[in-house]
JSON list of C-alpha atoms and ligand atoms in Angstrom, two decimals:
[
{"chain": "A", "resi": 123, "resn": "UNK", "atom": "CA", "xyz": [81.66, -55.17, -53.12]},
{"chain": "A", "resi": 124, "resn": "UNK", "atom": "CA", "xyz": [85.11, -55.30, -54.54]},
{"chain": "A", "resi": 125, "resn": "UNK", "atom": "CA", "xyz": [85.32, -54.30, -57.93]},
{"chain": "A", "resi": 126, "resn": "UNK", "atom": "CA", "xyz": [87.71, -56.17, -60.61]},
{"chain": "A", "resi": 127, "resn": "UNK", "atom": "CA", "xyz": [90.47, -54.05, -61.96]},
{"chain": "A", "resi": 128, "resn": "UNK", "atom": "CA", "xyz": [93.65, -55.07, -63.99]},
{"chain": "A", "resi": 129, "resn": "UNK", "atom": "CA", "xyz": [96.63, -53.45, -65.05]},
{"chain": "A", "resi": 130, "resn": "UNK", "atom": "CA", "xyz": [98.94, -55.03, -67.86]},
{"chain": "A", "resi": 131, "resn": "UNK", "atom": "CA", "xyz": [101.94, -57.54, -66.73]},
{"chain": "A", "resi": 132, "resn": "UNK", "atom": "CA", "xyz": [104.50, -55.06, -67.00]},
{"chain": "A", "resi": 133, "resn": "UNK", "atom": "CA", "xyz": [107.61, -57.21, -64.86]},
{"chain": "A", "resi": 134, "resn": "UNK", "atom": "CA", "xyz": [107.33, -59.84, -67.67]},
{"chain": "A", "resi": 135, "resn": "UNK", "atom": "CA", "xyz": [110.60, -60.59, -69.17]},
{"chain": "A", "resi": 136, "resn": "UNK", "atom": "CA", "xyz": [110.75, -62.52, -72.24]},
{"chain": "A", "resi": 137, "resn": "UNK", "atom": "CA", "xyz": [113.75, -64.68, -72.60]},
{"chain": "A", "resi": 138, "resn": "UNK", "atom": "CA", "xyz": [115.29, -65.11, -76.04]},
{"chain": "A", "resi": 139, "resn": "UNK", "atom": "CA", "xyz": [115.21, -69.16, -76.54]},
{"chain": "A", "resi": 140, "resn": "UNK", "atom": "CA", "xyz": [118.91, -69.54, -76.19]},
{"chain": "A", "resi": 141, "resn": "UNK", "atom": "CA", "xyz": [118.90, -67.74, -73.10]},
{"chain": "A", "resi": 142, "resn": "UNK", "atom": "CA", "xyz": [115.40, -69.02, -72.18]},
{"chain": "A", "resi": 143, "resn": "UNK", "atom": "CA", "xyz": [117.20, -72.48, -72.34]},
{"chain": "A", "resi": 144, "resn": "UNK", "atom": "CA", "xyz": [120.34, -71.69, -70.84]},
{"chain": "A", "resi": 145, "resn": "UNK", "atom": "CA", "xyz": [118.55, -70.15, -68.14]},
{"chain": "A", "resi": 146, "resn": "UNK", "atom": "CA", "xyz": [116.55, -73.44, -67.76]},
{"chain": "A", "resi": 147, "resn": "UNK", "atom": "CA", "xyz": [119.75, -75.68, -67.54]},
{"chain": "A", "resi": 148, "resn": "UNK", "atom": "CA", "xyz": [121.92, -73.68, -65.48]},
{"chain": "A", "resi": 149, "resn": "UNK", "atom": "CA", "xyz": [118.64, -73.32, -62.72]},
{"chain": "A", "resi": 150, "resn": "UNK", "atom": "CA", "xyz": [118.58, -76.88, -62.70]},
{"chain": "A", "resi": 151, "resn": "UNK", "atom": "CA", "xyz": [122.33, -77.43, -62.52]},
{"chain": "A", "resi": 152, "resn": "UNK", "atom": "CA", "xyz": [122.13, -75.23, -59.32]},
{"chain": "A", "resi": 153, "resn": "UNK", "atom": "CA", "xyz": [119.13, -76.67, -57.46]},
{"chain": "A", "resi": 154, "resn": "UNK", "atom": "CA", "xyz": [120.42, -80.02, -58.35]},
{"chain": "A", "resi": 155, "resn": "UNK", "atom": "CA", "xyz": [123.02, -78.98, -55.77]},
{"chain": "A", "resi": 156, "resn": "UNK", "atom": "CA", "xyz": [120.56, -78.74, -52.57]},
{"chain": "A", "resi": 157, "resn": "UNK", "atom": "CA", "xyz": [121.09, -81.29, -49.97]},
{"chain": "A", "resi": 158, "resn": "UNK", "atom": "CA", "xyz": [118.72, -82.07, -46.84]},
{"chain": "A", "resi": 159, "resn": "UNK", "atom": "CA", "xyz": [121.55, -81.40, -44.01]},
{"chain": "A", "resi": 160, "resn": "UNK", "atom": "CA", "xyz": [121.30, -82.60, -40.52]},
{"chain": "A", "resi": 161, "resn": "UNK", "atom": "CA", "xyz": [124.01, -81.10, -39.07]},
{"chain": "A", "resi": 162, "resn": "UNK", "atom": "CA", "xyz": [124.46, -77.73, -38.91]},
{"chain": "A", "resi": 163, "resn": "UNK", "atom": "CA", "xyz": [126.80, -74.71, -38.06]},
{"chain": "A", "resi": 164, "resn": "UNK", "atom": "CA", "xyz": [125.94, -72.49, -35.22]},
{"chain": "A", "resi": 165, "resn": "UNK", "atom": "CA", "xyz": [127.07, -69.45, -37.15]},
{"chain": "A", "resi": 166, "resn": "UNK", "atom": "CA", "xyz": [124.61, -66.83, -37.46]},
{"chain": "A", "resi": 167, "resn": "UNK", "atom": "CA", "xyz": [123.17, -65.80, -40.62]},
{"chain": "A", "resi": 168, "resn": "UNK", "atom": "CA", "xyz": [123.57, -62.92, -41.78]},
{"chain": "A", "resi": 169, "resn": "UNK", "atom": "CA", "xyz": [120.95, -59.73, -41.37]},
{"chain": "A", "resi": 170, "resn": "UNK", "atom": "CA", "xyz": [118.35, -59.58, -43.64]},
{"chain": "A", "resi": 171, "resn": "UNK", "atom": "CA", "xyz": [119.06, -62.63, -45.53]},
{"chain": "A", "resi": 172, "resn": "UNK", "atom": "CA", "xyz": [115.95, -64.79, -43.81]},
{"chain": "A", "resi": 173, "resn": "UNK", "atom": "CA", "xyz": [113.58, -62.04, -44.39]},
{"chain": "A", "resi": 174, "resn": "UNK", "atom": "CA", "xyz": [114.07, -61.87, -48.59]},
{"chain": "A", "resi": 175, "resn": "UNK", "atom": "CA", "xyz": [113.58, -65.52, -48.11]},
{"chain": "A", "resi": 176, "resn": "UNK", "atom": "CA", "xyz": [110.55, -65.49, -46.67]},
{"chain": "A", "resi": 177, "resn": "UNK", "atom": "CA", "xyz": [109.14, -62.79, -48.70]},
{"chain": "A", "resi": 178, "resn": "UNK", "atom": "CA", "xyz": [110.12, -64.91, -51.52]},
{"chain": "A", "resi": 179, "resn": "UNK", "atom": "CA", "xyz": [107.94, -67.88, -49.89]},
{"chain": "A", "resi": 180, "resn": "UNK", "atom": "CA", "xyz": [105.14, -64.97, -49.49]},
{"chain": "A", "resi": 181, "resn": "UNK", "atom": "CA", "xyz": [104.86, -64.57, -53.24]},
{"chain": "A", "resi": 182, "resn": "UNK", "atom": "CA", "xyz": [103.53, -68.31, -53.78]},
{"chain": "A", "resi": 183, "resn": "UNK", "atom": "CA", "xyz": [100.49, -68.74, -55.53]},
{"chain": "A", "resi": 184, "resn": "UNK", "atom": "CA", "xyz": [97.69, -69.67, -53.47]},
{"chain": "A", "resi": 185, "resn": "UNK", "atom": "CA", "xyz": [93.87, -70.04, -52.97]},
{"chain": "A", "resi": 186, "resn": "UNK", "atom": "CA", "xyz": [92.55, -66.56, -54.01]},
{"chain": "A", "resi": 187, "resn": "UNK", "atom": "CA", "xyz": [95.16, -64.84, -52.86]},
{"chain": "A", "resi": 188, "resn": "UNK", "atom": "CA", "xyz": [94.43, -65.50, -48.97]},
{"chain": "A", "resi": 189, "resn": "UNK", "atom": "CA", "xyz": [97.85, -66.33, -48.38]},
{"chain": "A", "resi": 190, "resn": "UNK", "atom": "CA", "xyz": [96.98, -69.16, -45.26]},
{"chain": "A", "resi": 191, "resn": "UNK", "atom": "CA", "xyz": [100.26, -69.18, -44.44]},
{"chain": "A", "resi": 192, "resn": "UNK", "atom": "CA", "xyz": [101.98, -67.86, -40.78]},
{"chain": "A", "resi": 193, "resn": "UNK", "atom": "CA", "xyz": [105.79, -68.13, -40.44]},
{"chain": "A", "resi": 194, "resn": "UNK", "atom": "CA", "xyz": [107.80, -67.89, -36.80]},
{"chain": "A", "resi": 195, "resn": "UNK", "atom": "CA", "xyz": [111.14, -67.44, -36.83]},
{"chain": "A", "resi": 196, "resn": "UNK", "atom": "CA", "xyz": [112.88, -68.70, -34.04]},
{"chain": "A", "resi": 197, "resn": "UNK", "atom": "CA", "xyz": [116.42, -67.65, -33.08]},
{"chain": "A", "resi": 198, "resn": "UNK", "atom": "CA", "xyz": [115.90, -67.33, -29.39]},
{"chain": "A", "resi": 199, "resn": "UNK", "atom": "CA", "xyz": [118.27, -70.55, -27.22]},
{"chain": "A", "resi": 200, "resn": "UNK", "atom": "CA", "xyz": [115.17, -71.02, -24.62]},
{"chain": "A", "resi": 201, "resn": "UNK", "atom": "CA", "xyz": [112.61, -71.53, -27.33]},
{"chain": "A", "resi": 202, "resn": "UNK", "atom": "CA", "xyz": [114.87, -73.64, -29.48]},
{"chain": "A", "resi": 203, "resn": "UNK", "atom": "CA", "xyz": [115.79, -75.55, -26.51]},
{"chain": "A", "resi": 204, "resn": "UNK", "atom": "CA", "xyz": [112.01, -76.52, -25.57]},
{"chain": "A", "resi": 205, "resn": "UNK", "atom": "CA", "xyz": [111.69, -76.88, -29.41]},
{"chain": "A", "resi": 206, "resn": "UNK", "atom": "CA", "xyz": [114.00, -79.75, -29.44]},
{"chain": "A", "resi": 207, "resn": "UNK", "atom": "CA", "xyz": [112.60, -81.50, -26.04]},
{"chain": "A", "resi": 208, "resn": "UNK", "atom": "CA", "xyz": [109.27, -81.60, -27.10]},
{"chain": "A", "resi": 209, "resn": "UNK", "atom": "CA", "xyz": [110.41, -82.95, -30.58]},
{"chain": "A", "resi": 210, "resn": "UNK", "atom": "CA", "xyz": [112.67, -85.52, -29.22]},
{"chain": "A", "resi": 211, "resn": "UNK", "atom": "CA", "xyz": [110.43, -86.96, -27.36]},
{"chain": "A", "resi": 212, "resn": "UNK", "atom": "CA", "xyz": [107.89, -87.49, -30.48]},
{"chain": "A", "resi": 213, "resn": "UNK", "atom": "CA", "xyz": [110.38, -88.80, -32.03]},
{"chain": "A", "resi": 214, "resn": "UNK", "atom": "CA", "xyz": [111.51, -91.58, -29.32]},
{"chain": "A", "resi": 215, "resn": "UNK", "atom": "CA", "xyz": [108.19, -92.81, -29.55]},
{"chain": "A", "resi": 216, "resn": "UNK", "atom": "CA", "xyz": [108.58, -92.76, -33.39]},
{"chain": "A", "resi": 217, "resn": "UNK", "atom": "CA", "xyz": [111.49, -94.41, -33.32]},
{"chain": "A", "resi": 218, "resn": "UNK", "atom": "CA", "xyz": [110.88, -96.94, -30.47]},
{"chain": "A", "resi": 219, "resn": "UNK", "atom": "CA", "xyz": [106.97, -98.79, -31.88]},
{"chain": "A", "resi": 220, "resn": "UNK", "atom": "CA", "xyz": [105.19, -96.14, -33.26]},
{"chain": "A", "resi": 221, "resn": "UNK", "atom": "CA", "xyz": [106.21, -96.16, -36.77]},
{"chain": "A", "resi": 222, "resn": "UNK", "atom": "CA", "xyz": [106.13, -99.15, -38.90]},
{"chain": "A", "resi": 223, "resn": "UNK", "atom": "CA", "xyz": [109.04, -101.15, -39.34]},
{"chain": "A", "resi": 224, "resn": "UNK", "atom": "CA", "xyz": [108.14, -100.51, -43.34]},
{"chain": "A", "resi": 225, "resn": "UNK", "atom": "CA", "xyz": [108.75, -96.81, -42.22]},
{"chain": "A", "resi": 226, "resn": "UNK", "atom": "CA", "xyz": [111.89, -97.68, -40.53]},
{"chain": "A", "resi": 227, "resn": "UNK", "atom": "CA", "xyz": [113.40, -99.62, -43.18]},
{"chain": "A", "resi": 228, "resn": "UNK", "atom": "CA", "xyz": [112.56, -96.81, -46.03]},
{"chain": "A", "resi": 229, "resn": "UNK", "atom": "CA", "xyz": [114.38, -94.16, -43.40]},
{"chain": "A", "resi": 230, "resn": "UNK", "atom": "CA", "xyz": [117.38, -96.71, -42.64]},
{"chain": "A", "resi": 231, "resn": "UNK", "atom": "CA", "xyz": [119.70, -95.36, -45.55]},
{"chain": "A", "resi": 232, "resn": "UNK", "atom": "CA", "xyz": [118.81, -91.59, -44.06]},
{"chain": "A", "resi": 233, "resn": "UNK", "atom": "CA", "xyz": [120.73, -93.19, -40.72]},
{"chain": "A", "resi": 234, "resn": "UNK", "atom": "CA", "xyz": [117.96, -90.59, -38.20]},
{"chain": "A", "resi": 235, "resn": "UNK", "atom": "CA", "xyz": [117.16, -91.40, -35.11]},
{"chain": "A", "resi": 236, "resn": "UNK", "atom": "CA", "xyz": [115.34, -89.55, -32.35]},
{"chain": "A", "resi": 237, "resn": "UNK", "atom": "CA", "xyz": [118.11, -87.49, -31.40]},
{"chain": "A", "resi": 238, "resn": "UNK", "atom": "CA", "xyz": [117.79, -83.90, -33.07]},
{"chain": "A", "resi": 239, "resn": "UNK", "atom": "CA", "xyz": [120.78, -81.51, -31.64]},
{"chain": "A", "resi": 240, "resn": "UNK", "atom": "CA", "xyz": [120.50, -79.37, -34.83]},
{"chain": "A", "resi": 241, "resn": "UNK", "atom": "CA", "xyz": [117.56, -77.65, -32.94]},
{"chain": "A", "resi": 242, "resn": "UNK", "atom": "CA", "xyz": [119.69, -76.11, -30.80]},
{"chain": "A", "resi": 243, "resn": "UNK", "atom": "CA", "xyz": [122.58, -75.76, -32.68]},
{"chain": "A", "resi": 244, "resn": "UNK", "atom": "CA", "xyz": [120.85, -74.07, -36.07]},
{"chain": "A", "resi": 245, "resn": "UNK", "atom": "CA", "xyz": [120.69, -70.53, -35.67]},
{"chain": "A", "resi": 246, "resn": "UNK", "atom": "CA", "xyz": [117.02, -70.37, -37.21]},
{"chain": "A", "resi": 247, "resn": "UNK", "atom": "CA", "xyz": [114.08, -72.51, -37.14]},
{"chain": "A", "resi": 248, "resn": "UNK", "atom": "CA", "xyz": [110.95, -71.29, -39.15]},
{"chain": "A", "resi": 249, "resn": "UNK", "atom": "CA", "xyz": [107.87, -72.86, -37.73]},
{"chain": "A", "resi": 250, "resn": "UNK", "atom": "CA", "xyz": [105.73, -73.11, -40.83]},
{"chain": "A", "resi": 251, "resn": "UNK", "atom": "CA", "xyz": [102.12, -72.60, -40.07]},
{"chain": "A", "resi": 252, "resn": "UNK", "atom": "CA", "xyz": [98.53, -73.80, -42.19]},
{"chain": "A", "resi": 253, "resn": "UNK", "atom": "CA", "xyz": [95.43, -71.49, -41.74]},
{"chain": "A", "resi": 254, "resn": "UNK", "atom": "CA", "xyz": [92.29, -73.38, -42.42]},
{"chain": "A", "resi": 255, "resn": "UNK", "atom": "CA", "xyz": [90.78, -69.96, -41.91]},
{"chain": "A", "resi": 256, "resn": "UNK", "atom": "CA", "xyz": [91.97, -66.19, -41.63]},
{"chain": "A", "resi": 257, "resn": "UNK", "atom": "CA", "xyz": [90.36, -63.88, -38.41]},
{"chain": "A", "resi": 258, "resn": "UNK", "atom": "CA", "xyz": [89.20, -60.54, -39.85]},
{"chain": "A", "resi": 259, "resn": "UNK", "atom": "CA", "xyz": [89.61, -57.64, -36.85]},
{"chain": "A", "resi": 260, "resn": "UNK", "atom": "CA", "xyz": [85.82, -57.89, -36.15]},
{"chain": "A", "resi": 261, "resn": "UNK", "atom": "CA", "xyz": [86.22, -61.66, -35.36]},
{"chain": "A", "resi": 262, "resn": "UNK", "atom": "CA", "xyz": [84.42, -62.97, -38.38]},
{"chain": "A", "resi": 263, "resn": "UNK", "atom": "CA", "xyz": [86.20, -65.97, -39.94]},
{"chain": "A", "resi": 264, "resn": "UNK", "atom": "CA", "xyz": [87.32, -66.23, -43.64]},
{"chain": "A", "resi": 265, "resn": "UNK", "atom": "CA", "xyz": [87.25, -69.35, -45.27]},
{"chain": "A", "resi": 266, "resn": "UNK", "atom": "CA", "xyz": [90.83, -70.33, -47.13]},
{"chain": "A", "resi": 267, "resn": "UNK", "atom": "CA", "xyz": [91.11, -72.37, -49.88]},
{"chain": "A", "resi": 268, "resn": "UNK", "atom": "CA", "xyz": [93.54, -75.21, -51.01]},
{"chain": "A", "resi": 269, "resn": "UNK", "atom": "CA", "xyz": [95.43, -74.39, -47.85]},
{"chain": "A", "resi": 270, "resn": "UNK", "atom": "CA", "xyz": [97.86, -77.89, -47.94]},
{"chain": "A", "resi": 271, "resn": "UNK", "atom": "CA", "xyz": [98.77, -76.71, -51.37]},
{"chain": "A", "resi": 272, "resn": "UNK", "atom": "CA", "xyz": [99.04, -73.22, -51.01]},
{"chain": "A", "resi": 273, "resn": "UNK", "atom": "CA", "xyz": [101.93, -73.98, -47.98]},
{"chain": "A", "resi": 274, "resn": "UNK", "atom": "CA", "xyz": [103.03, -76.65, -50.02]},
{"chain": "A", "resi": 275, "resn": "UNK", "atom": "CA", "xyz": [104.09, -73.98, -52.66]},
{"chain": "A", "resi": 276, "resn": "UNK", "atom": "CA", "xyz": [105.06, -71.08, -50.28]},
{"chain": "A", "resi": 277, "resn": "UNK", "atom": "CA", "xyz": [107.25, -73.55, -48.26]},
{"chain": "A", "resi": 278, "resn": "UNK", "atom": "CA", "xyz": [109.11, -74.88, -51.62]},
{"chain": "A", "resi": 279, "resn": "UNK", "atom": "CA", "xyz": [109.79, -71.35, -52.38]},
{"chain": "A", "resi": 280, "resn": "UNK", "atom": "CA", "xyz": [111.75, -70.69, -49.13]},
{"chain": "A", "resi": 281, "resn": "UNK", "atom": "CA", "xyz": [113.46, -73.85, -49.50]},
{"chain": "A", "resi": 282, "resn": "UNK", "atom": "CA", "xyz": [114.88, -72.63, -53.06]},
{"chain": "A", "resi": 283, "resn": "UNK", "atom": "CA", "xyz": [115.09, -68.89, -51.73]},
{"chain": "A", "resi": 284, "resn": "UNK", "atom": "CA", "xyz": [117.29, -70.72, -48.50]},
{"chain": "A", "resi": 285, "resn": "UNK", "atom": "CA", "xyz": [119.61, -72.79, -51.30]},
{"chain": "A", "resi": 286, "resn": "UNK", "atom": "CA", "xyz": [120.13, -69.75, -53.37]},
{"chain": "A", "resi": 287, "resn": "UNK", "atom": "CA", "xyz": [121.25, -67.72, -50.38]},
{"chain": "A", "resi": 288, "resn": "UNK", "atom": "CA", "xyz": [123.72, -70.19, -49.86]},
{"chain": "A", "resi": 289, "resn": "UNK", "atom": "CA", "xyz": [122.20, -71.44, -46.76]},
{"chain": "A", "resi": 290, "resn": "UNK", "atom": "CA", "xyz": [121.54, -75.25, -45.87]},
{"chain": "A", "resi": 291, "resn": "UNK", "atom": "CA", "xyz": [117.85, -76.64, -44.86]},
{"chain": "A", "resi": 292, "resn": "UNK", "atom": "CA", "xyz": [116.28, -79.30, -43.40]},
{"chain": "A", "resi": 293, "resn": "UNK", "atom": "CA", "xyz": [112.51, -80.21, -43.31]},
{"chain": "A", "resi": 294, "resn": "UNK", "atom": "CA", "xyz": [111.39, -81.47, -40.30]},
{"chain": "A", "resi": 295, "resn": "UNK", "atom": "CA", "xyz": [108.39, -82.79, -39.29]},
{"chain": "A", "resi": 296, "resn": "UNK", "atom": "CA", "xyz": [108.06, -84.71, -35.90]},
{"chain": "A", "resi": 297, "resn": "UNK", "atom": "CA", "xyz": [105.03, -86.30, -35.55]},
{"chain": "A", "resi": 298, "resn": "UNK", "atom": "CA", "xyz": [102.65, -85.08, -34.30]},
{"chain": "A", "resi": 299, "resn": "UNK", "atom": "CA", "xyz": [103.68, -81.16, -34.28]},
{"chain": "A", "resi": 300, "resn": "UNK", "atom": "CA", "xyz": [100.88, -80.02, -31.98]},
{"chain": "A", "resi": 301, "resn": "UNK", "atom": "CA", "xyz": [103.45, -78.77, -29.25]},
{"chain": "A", "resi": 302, "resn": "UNK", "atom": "CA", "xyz": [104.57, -76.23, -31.88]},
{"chain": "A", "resi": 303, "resn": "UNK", "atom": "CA", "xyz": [101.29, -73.85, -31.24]},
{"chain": "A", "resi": 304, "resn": "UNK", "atom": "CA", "xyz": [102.13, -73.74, -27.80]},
{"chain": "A", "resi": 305, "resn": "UNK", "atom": "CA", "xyz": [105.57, -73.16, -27.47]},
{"chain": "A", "resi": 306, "resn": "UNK", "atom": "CA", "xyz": [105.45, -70.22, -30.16]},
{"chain": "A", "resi": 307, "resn": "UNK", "atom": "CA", "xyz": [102.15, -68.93, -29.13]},
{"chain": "A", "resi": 308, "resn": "UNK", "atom": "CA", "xyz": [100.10, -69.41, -32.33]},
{"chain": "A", "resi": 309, "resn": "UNK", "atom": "CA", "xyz": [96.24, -69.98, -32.32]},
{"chain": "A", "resi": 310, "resn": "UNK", "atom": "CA", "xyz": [94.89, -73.74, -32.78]},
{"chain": "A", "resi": 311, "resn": "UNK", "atom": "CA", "xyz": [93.04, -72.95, -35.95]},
{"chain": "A", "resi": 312, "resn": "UNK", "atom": "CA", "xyz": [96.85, -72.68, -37.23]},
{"chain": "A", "resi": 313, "resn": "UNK", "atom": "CA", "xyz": [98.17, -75.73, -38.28]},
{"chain": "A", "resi": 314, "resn": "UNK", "atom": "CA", "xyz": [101.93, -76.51, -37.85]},
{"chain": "A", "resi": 315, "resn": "UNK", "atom": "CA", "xyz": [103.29, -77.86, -41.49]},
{"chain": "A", "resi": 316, "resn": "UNK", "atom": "CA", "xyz": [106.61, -78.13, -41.12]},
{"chain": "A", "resi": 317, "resn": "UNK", "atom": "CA", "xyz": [109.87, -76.41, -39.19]},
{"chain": "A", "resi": 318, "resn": "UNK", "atom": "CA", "xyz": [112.50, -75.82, -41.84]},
{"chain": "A", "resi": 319, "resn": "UNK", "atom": "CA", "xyz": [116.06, -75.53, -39.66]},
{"chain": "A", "resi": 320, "resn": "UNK", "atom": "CA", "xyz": [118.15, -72.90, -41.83]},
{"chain": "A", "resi": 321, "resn": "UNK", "atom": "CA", "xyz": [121.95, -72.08, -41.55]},
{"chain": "A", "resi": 322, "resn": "UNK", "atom": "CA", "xyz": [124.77, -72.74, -42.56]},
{"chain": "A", "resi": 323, "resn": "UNK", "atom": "CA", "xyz": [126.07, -76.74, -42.76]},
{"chain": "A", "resi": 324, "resn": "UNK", "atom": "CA", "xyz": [128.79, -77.99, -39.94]},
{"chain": "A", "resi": 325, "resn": "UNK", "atom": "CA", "xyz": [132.11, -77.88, -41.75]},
{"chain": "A", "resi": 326, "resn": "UNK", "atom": "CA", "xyz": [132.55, -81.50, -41.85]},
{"chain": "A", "resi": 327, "resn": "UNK", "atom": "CA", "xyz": [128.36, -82.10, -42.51]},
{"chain": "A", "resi": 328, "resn": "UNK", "atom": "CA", "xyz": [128.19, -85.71, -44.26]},
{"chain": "A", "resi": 329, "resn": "UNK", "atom": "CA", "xyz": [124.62, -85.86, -46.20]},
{"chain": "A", "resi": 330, "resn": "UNK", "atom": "CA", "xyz": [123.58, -89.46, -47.02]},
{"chain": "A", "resi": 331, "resn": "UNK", "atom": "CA", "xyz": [124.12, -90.79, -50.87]},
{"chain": "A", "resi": 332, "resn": "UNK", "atom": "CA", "xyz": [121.01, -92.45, -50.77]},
{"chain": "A", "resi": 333, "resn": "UNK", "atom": "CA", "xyz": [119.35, -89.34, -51.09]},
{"chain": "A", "resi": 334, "resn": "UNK", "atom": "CA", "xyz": [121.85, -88.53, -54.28]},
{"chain": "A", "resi": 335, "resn": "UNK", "atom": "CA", "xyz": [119.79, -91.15, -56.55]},
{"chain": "A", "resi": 336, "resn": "UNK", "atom": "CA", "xyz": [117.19, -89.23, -58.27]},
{"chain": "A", "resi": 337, "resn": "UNK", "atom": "CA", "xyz": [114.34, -90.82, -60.22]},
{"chain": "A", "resi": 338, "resn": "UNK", "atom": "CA", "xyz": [115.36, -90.37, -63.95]},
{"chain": "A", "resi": 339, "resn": "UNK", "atom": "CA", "xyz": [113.32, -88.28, -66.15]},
{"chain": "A", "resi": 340, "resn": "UNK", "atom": "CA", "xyz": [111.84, -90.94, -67.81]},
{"chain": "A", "resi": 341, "resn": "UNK", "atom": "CA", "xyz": [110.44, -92.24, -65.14]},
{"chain": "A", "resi": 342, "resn": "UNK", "atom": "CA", "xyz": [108.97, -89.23, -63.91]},
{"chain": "A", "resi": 343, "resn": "UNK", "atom": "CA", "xyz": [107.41, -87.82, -66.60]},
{"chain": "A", "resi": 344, "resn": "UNK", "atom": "CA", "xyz": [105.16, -89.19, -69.53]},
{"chain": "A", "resi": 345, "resn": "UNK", "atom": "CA", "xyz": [104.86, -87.02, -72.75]},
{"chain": "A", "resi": 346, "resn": "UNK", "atom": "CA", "xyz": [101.23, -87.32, -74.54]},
{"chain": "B", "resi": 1380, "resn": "IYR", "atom": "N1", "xyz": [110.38, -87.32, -38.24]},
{"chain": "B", "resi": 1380, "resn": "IYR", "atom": "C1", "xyz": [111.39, -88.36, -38.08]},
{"chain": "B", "resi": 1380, "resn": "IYR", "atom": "C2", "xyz": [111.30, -89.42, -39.10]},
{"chain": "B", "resi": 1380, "resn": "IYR", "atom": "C3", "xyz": [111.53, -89.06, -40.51]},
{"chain": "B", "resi": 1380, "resn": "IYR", "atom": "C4", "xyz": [110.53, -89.31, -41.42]},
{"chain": "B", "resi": 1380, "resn": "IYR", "atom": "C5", "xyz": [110.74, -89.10, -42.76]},
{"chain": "B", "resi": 1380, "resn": "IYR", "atom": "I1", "xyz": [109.28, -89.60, -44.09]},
{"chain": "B", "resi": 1380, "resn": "IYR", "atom": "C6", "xyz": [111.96, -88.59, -43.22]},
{"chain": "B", "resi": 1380, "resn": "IYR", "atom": "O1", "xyz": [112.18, -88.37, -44.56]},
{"chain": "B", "resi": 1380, "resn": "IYR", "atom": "C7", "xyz": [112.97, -88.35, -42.31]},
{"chain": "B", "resi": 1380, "resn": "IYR", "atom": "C8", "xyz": [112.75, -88.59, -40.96]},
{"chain": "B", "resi": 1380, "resn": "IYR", "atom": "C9", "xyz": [112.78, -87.73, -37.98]},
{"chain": "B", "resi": 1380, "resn": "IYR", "atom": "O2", "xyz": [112.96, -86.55, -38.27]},
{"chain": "B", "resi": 1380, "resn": "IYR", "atom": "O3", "xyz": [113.71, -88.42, -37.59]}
]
């Protein structure tokens, strides 16, 4: 059996309160400044930089500490490229009487459709993976624990860690993202969450300003 031990929080840092809420104000200023971009740069990023990222996302807290989280990074053209078929063609379904037309009307003012060249073009995709259980080396199975949330989290992280590299992201998510085991080799007990397309934006990337209108905070947050 394990046995419990503890050690005092010595990377603490306490803030005075002006800097506490400076610190508070100018983080928001700056993440206030990440955009969802769709078109994208094929310059490559530079070494090292995706790496601190993800172990940024790696630090997320999650469901005693069983981290169900697997990340591919993809840079290679033939993967990408096989990426982007299989997505497109999700996505013409999508887009041509699978979804809704509610769906399509709330994604109008985001002006997507089911072409997605920033697959190819991106120098990075990271394949986000969900593991509803981890594989000890003896083959026994170990059972993880608020797994949607704990990716949730980790993949937030890298998102921020991405912006404050001074990279560009974009969450995608065809549906469904089944294909995404097979073409990166990943078991099925993994489940794909979401591909986050990293680099740097196309130099004349547009973002839509329907996506600029953020809820106020009144309206997002009750005081009791
Ligand atoms: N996966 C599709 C549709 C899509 C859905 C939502 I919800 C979005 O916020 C954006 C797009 C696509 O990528 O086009």
């Amino acid at each position: 059996m394990n046995t419990v031990t503890f050690v005092p929080h010595t990377s603490y840092h306490e803030y005075p309160p002006e800097e506490m809420q400076h610190r508070a104000a100018a983080f928001y200023a700056d993440i206030s400044r990440r955009r969802t971009v769709r078109e994208f740069s094929d310059r490559p990023i530079p070494a090292g930089v995706i790496e601190n990222c993800l172990l940024a996302a790696g630090t997320a807290p999650n469901g005693a500490n069983l981290q169900p989280w697997h990340f591919v990074v993809v840079t290679d053209p033939a993967i990408k490229k096989q990426i982007r078929a299989a997505a497109e063609a999700e996505e013409r379904d999508f887009y041509n009487g699978k979804a809704p037309p509610e769906w399509l009307d709330a994604l109008a003012p985001l002006g997507t459709d089911e072409h997605k060249p920033f697959l190819e073009t991106a120098p990075v995709l990271i394949a986000i993976f969900a593991q509803s259980y981890g594989l000890l080396p003896d083959g026994r199975k170990v059972k993880h624990y608020y797994v949607q949330e704990s990716v949730g989290i980790a993949a937030g992280i890298l998102i921020t860690a991405v912006h404050n590299a001074g990279l560009v992201s974009l969450t995608h998510t065809p549906s469904p993202m089944g294909f995404f085991n097979q073409i990166v080799g990943r078991p099925s007990y993994e489940r794909p969450f979401l591909l986050l397309v990293v680099g740097y934006p196309a130099e004349n990337a547009q973002i839509p300003t329907h996506a600029q209108k953020k809820k106020p905070l009144e309206e997002i947050v009750t005081y009791k």
